[in-house]
Amino acid sequence: MPTLSFWREFLSAFTRGLSATSGEEFLRAWESSGNRTALYEGTLLKSVSETMGLTFKKEEFKVDYTFCAIDDNGYDVPMVFVESENIATSAHHEMRKLCCLHAPLKVLIVCAEWSDEPDAWKHGGYKNQALKQWATQIRAHNKAWPSLSTTGVIVAEWNASLKYYATAFDHLGEVVDEHRVIFEHGAS
């Protein structure tokens, strides 16, 4: 599936950007949700867009970020839509928005108490609940209005260390890129 390779290209560039981020930048980003947004917007996502050879735009169609290919006539064609939400438990609205859009790749970036490893979080982490809800949303939208695409999810979690997890769904809500840690920073 070509959209899966597009997701992997995005994820590779995003991970390289995380690796180039200093511990001080991560600490600053975790001081507030606005600082996290600034890190994604000002550094990471612009770089990812450039690496993919796409034009970076903000708040296009009321979507946080859009990466566009420019056709021969100079027209911007959306190829990647990115929504960033600081609270994963309320990101169903962002996922719904992504499901309504047409592009080969849609990406949700969230922050959450995510891990379901024993004793990681008192409540057990939000991973299973959120992934099930998002897959259900993707499946429902595709059933009503099919659109071949990949939807990637990137989750930032700061507990004993800063971890970024990633997974991706196809247009049927099935996992096509297994959930895993893509980046870990040992700062505490």
PDB file of C-alpha atoms in Angstrom:
ATOM      1  CA  MET A   1       0.000   0.000   0.000  1.00  0.00           C
ATOM      2  CA  PRO A   2       1.690   3.260  -1.137  1.00  0.00           C
ATOM      3  CA  THR A   3       0.146   5.296   1.685  1.00  0.00           C
ATOM      4  CA  LEU A   4       1.894   3.061   4.228  1.00  0.00           C
ATOM      5  CA  SER A   5       5.289   3.906   2.747  1.00  0.00           C
ATOM      6  CA  PHE A   6       4.278   7.574   2.899  1.00  0.00           C
ATOM      7  CA  TRP A   7       3.544   7.126   6.630  1.00  0.00           C
ATOM      8  CA  ARG A   8       6.915   5.468   7.160  1.00  0.00           C
ATOM      9  CA  GLU A   9       8.662   8.352   5.384  1.00  0.00           C
ATOM     10  CA  PHE A  10       6.818  10.820   7.654  1.00  0.00           C
ATOM     11  CA  LEU A  11       7.638   8.798  10.772  1.00  0.00           C
ATOM     12  CA  SER A  12      11.315   8.479   9.860  1.00  0.00           C
ATOM     13  CA  ALA A  13      11.661  12.244   9.384  1.00  0.00           C
ATOM     14  CA  PHE A  14       9.707  12.923  12.597  1.00  0.00           C
ATOM     15  CA  THR A  15      11.954  10.552  14.579  1.00  0.00           C
ATOM     16  CA  ARG A  16      15.092  12.189  13.154  1.00  0.00           C
ATOM     17  CA  GLY A  17      13.698  15.543  14.299  1.00  0.00           C
ATOM     18  CA  LEU A  18      13.086  14.203  17.805  1.00  0.00           C
ATOM     19  CA  SER A  19      16.635  12.853  17.935  1.00  0.00           C
ATOM     20  CA  ALA A  20      17.979  16.296  17.014  1.00  0.00           C
ATOM     21  CA  THR A  21      15.989  17.958  19.819  1.00  0.00           C
ATOM     22  CA  SER A  22      17.947  18.796  22.966  1.00  0.00           C
ATOM     23  CA  GLY A  23      16.952  17.845  26.496  1.00  0.00           C
ATOM     24  CA  GLU A  24      16.474  21.543  27.257  1.00  0.00           C
ATOM     25  CA  GLU A  25      14.048  21.894  24.339  1.00  0.00           C
ATOM     26  CA  PHE A  26      12.036  18.919  25.611  1.00  0.00           C
ATOM     27  CA  LEU A  27      11.940  20.352  29.140  1.00  0.00           C
ATOM     28  CA  ARG A  28      10.735  23.688  27.782  1.00  0.00           C
ATOM     29  CA  ALA A  29       8.107  21.944  25.629  1.00  0.00           C
ATOM     30  CA  TRP A  30       6.725  20.136  28.662  1.00  0.00           C
ATOM     31  CA  GLU A  31       6.291  23.336  30.665  1.00  0.00           C
ATOM     32  CA  SER A  32       3.011  24.029  28.817  1.00  0.00           C
ATOM     33  CA  SER A  33       0.808  22.793  26.011  1.00  0.00           C
ATOM     34  CA  GLY A  34       1.613  25.963  24.069  1.00  0.00           C
ATOM     35  CA  ASN A  35       5.315  25.185  24.279  1.00  0.00           C
ATOM     36  CA  ARG A  36       4.702  21.658  22.957  1.00  0.00           C
ATOM     37  CA  THR A  37       2.722  23.110  20.066  1.00  0.00           C
ATOM     38  CA  ALA A  38       5.580  25.529  19.368  1.00  0.00           C
ATOM     39  CA  LEU A  39       8.074  22.645  19.267  1.00  0.00           C
ATOM     40  CA  TYR A  40       5.961  20.705  16.773  1.00  0.00           C
ATOM     41  CA  GLU A  41       5.054  23.726  14.671  1.00  0.00           C
ATOM     42  CA  GLY A  42       8.289  25.687  14.792  1.00  0.00           C
ATOM     43  CA  THR A  43      10.777  22.878  14.434  1.00  0.00           C
ATOM     44  CA  LEU A  44       9.642  19.315  13.959  1.00  0.00           C
ATOM     45  CA  LEU A  45       6.807  19.455  11.439  1.00  0.00           C
ATOM     46  CA  LYS A  46       8.380  22.091   9.188  1.00  0.00           C
ATOM     47  CA  SER A  47      11.446  19.889   8.955  1.00  0.00           C
ATOM     48  CA  VAL A  48       9.364  16.777   8.242  1.00  0.00           C
ATOM     49  CA  SER A  49       7.507  18.612   5.487  1.00  0.00           C
ATOM     50  CA  GLU A  50      10.772  19.790   3.910  1.00  0.00           C
ATOM     51  CA  THR A  51      12.264  16.293   4.111  1.00  0.00           C
ATOM     52  CA  MET A  52       9.215  14.935   2.293  1.00  0.00           C
ATOM     53  CA  GLY A  53       9.539  17.650  -0.370  1.00  0.00           C
ATOM     54  CA  LEU A  54       6.194  19.185   0.586  1.00  0.00           C
ATOM     55  CA  THR A  55       5.079  22.731   1.431  1.00  0.00           C
ATOM     56  CA  PHE A  56       4.196  23.360   5.103  1.00  0.00           C
ATOM     57  CA  LYS A  57       0.995  25.285   5.910  1.00  0.00           C
ATOM     58  CA  LYS A  58      -0.706  26.138   9.208  1.00  0.00           C
ATOM     59  CA  GLU A  59      -4.431  26.199   9.948  1.00  0.00           C
ATOM     60  CA  GLU A  60      -5.448  25.275   6.411  1.00  0.00           C
ATOM     61  CA  PHE A  61      -9.105  24.106   6.376  1.00  0.00           C
ATOM     62  CA  LYS A  62      -9.087  24.547  10.185  1.00  0.00           C
ATOM     63  CA  VAL A  63      -6.550  21.719  10.332  1.00  0.00           C
ATOM     64  CA  ASP A  64      -3.453  22.376  12.406  1.00  0.00           C
ATOM     65  CA  TYR A  65      -0.935  21.542   9.678  1.00  0.00           C
ATOM     66  CA  THR A  66      -1.134  20.591   6.012  1.00  0.00           C
ATOM     67  CA  PHE A  67       1.726  19.387   3.845  1.00  0.00           C
ATOM     68  CA  CYS A  68       1.092  20.062   0.172  1.00  0.00           C
ATOM     69  CA  ALA A  69       2.554  18.981  -3.127  1.00  0.00           C
ATOM     70  CA  ILE A  70       2.632  21.782  -5.664  1.00  0.00           C
ATOM     71  CA  ASP A  71       1.363  20.809  -9.088  1.00  0.00           C
ATOM     72  CA  ASP A  72       2.660  22.156 -12.429  1.00  0.00           C
ATOM     73  CA  ASN A  73       0.314  25.157 -12.171  1.00  0.00           C
ATOM     74  CA  GLY A  74       1.425  26.088  -8.653  1.00  0.00           C
ATOM     75  CA  TYR A  75      -1.693  24.660  -7.005  1.00  0.00           C
ATOM     76  CA  ASP A  76      -1.218  23.264  -3.463  1.00  0.00           C
ATOM     77  CA  VAL A  77      -2.589  19.719  -3.244  1.00  0.00           C
ATOM     78  CA  PRO A  78      -2.907  18.417   0.352  1.00  0.00           C
ATOM     79  CA  MET A  79      -0.914  15.214   0.848  1.00  0.00           C
ATOM     80  CA  VAL A  80      -0.661  15.107   4.660  1.00  0.00           C
ATOM     81  CA  PHE A  81      -2.999  16.506   7.282  1.00  0.00           C
ATOM     82  CA  VAL A  82      -1.690  16.734  10.861  1.00  0.00           C
ATOM     83  CA  GLU A  83      -3.738  17.420  13.980  1.00  0.00           C
ATOM     84  CA  SER A  84      -1.990  17.979  17.295  1.00  0.00           C
ATOM     85  CA  GLU A  85      -3.939  17.677  20.548  1.00  0.00           C
ATOM     86  CA  ASN A  86      -2.395  17.963  23.989  1.00  0.00           C
ATOM     87  CA  ILE A  87      -4.989  15.738  25.668  1.00  0.00           C
ATOM     88  CA  ALA A  88      -5.450  12.300  24.100  1.00  0.00           C
ATOM     89  CA  THR A  89      -8.705  11.581  25.899  1.00  0.00           C
ATOM     90  CA  SER A  90     -10.370  14.457  24.041  1.00  0.00           C
ATOM     91  CA  ALA A  91      -8.712  13.848  20.663  1.00  0.00           C
ATOM     92  CA  HIS A  92     -11.761  12.071  19.206  1.00  0.00           C
ATOM     93  CA  HIS A  93     -12.768  15.419  17.652  1.00  0.00           C
ATOM     94  CA  GLU A  94      -9.389  15.732  15.907  1.00  0.00           C
ATOM     95  CA  MET A  95      -9.612  12.136  14.685  1.00  0.00           C
ATOM     96  CA  ARG A  96     -13.109  12.830  13.347  1.00  0.00           C
ATOM     97  CA  LYS A  97     -11.783  15.850  11.491  1.00  0.00           C
ATOM     98  CA  LEU A  98      -8.945  13.801   9.991  1.00  0.00           C
ATOM     99  CA  CYS A  99     -11.402  11.096   8.916  1.00  0.00           C
ATOM    100  CA  CYS A 100     -13.424  13.702   7.009  1.00  0.00           C
ATOM    101  CA  LEU A 101     -10.448  14.877   4.974  1.00  0.00           C
ATOM    102  CA  HIS A 102      -9.074  13.401   1.763  1.00  0.00           C
ATOM    103  CA  ALA A 103      -5.307  12.848   1.586  1.00  0.00           C
ATOM    104  CA  PRO A 104      -3.044   9.800   1.441  1.00  0.00           C
ATOM    105  CA  LEU A 105      -1.782  10.416   4.993  1.00  0.00           C
ATOM    106  CA  LYS A 106      -3.449  11.798   8.091  1.00  0.00           C
ATOM    107  CA  VAL A 107      -1.541  12.070  11.381  1.00  0.00           C
ATOM    108  CA  LEU A 108      -2.753  12.622  14.936  1.00  0.00           C
ATOM    109  CA  ILE A 109      -0.148  13.724  17.489  1.00  0.00           C
ATOM    110  CA  VAL A 110      -1.228  13.608  21.133  1.00  0.00           C
ATOM    111  CA  CYS A 111       0.166  13.734  24.642  1.00  0.00           C
ATOM    112  CA  ALA A 112      -1.069  11.155  27.158  1.00  0.00           C
ATOM    113  CA  GLU A 113      -0.541   8.921  30.136  1.00  0.00           C
ATOM    114  CA  TRP A 114      -0.272   6.121  27.603  1.00  0.00           C
ATOM    115  CA  SER A 115       1.668   3.059  28.696  1.00  0.00           C
ATOM    116  CA  ASP A 116      -0.294   0.044  29.863  1.00  0.00           C
ATOM    117  CA  GLU A 117       2.748  -1.531  31.528  1.00  0.00           C
ATOM    118  CA  PRO A 118       2.098  -2.501  35.166  1.00  0.00           C
ATOM    119  CA  ASP A 119       2.537   0.418  37.586  1.00  0.00           C
ATOM    120  CA  ALA A 120       3.265   2.944  34.820  1.00  0.00           C
ATOM    121  CA  TRP A 121       0.051   4.857  35.647  1.00  0.00           C
ATOM    122  CA  LYS A 122      -2.443   4.397  38.473  1.00  0.00           C
ATOM    123  CA  HIS A 123      -5.344   4.049  36.021  1.00  0.00           C
ATOM    124  CA  GLY A 124      -3.425   1.729  33.682  1.00  0.00           C
ATOM    125  CA  GLY A 125      -2.799   4.140  30.777  1.00  0.00           C
ATOM    126  CA  TYR A 126      -5.086   5.231  27.947  1.00  0.00           C
ATOM    127  CA  LYS A 127      -3.499   3.285  25.087  1.00  0.00           C
ATOM    128  CA  ASN A 128      -6.045   0.494  24.585  1.00  0.00           C
ATOM    129  CA  GLN A 129      -9.095   2.716  25.090  1.00  0.00           C
ATOM    130  CA  ALA A 130      -7.883   5.433  22.703  1.00  0.00           C
ATOM    131  CA  LEU A 131      -6.644   3.114  19.951  1.00  0.00           C
ATOM    132  CA  LYS A 132      -9.938   1.207  19.981  1.00  0.00           C
ATOM    133  CA  GLN A 133     -11.946   4.446  19.776  1.00  0.00           C
ATOM    134  CA  TRP A 134      -9.848   5.854  16.931  1.00  0.00           C
ATOM    135  CA  ALA A 135      -9.971   2.609  14.932  1.00  0.00           C
ATOM    136  CA  THR A 136     -13.755   2.582  15.339  1.00  0.00           C
ATOM    137  CA  GLN A 137     -13.980   6.164  14.050  1.00  0.00           C
ATOM    138  CA  ILE A 138     -11.805   5.394  11.016  1.00  0.00           C
ATOM    139  CA  ARG A 139     -13.875   2.283  10.246  1.00  0.00           C
ATOM    140  CA  ALA A 140     -17.186   4.176  10.550  1.00  0.00           C
ATOM    141  CA  HIS A 141     -16.093   6.963   8.213  1.00  0.00           C
ATOM    142  CA  ASN A 142     -14.733   4.540   5.630  1.00  0.00           C
ATOM    143  CA  LYS A 143     -17.947   2.541   5.685  1.00  0.00           C
ATOM    144  CA  ALA A 144     -19.993   5.655   4.923  1.00  0.00           C
ATOM    145  CA  TRP A 145     -17.529   7.276   2.505  1.00  0.00           C
ATOM    146  CA  PRO A 146     -14.530   5.167   1.416  1.00  0.00           C
ATOM    147  CA  SER A 147     -11.201   6.943   1.161  1.00  0.00           C
ATOM    148  CA  LEU A 148      -7.964   5.010   0.749  1.00  0.00           C
ATOM    149  CA  SER A 149      -5.520   6.492   3.222  1.00  0.00           C
ATOM    150  CA  THR A 150      -3.292   5.743   6.170  1.00  0.00           C
ATOM    151  CA  THR A 151      -3.902   7.357   9.545  1.00  0.00           C
ATOM    152  CA  GLY A 152      -0.856   7.512  11.775  1.00  0.00           C
ATOM    153  CA  VAL A 153      -0.931   8.182  15.500  1.00  0.00           C
ATOM    154  CA  ILE A 154       2.029   9.541  17.449  1.00  0.00           C
ATOM    155  CA  VAL A 155       1.766   9.723  21.237  1.00  0.00           C
ATOM    156  CA  ALA A 156       4.133  11.610  23.527  1.00  0.00           C
ATOM    157  CA  GLU A 157       4.299  10.417  27.136  1.00  0.00           C
ATOM    158  CA  TRP A 158       6.526  11.767  29.897  1.00  0.00           C
ATOM    159  CA  ASN A 159       6.750   9.488  32.900  1.00  0.00           C
ATOM    160  CA  ALA A 160      10.110   8.083  34.035  1.00  0.00           C
ATOM    161  CA  SER A 161      11.399   9.169  30.623  1.00  0.00           C
ATOM    162  CA  LEU A 162      10.006  10.920  27.568  1.00  0.00           C
ATOM    163  CA  LYS A 163       8.707   8.378  25.070  1.00  0.00           C
ATOM    164  CA  TYR A 164       7.090   8.764  21.693  1.00  0.00           C
ATOM    165  CA  TYR A 165       4.963   5.865  20.485  1.00  0.00           C
ATOM    166  CA  ALA A 166       3.579   5.369  16.983  1.00  0.00           C
ATOM    167  CA  THR A 167       1.144   3.167  15.128  1.00  0.00           C
ATOM    168  CA  ALA A 168      -0.864   3.437  11.917  1.00  0.00           C
ATOM    169  CA  PHE A 169      -4.257   2.308  10.663  1.00  0.00           C
ATOM    170  CA  ASP A 170      -5.441   1.666   7.137  1.00  0.00           C
ATOM    171  CA  HIS A 171      -8.720   3.058   5.833  1.00  0.00           C
ATOM    172  CA  LEU A 172     -10.581   0.117   7.399  1.00  0.00           C
ATOM    173  CA  GLY A 173      -9.302   0.900  10.898  1.00  0.00           C
ATOM    174  CA  GLU A 174      -6.926  -2.074  10.868  1.00  0.00           C
ATOM    175  CA  VAL A 175      -3.408  -1.685  12.250  1.00  0.00           C
ATOM    176  CA  VAL A 176      -0.886  -1.641   9.387  1.00  0.00           C
ATOM    177  CA  ASP A 177       2.126  -0.437  11.365  1.00  0.00           C
ATOM    178  CA  GLU A 178       2.427  -2.025  14.796  1.00  0.00           C
ATOM    179  CA  HIS A 179       2.426   0.111  17.941  1.00  0.00           C
ATOM    180  CA  ARG A 180       5.944   0.718  19.254  1.00  0.00           C
ATOM    181  CA  VAL A 181       8.265   3.218  20.912  1.00  0.00           C
ATOM    182  CA  ILE A 182       9.896   5.306  18.176  1.00  0.00           C
ATOM    183  CA  PHE A 183      11.912   7.607  20.429  1.00  0.00           C
ATOM    184  CA  GLU A 184      13.004   7.767  24.053  1.00  0.00           C
ATOM    185  CA  HIS A 185      14.774  10.560  25.892  1.00  0.00           C
ATOM    186  CA  GLY A 186      16.077   9.693  29.354  1.00  0.00           C
ATOM    187  CA  ALA A 187      15.569  13.136  30.933  1.00  0.00           C
ATOM    188  CA  SER A 188      13.635  13.142  34.182  1.00  0.00           C
TER     189      SER A 188
END
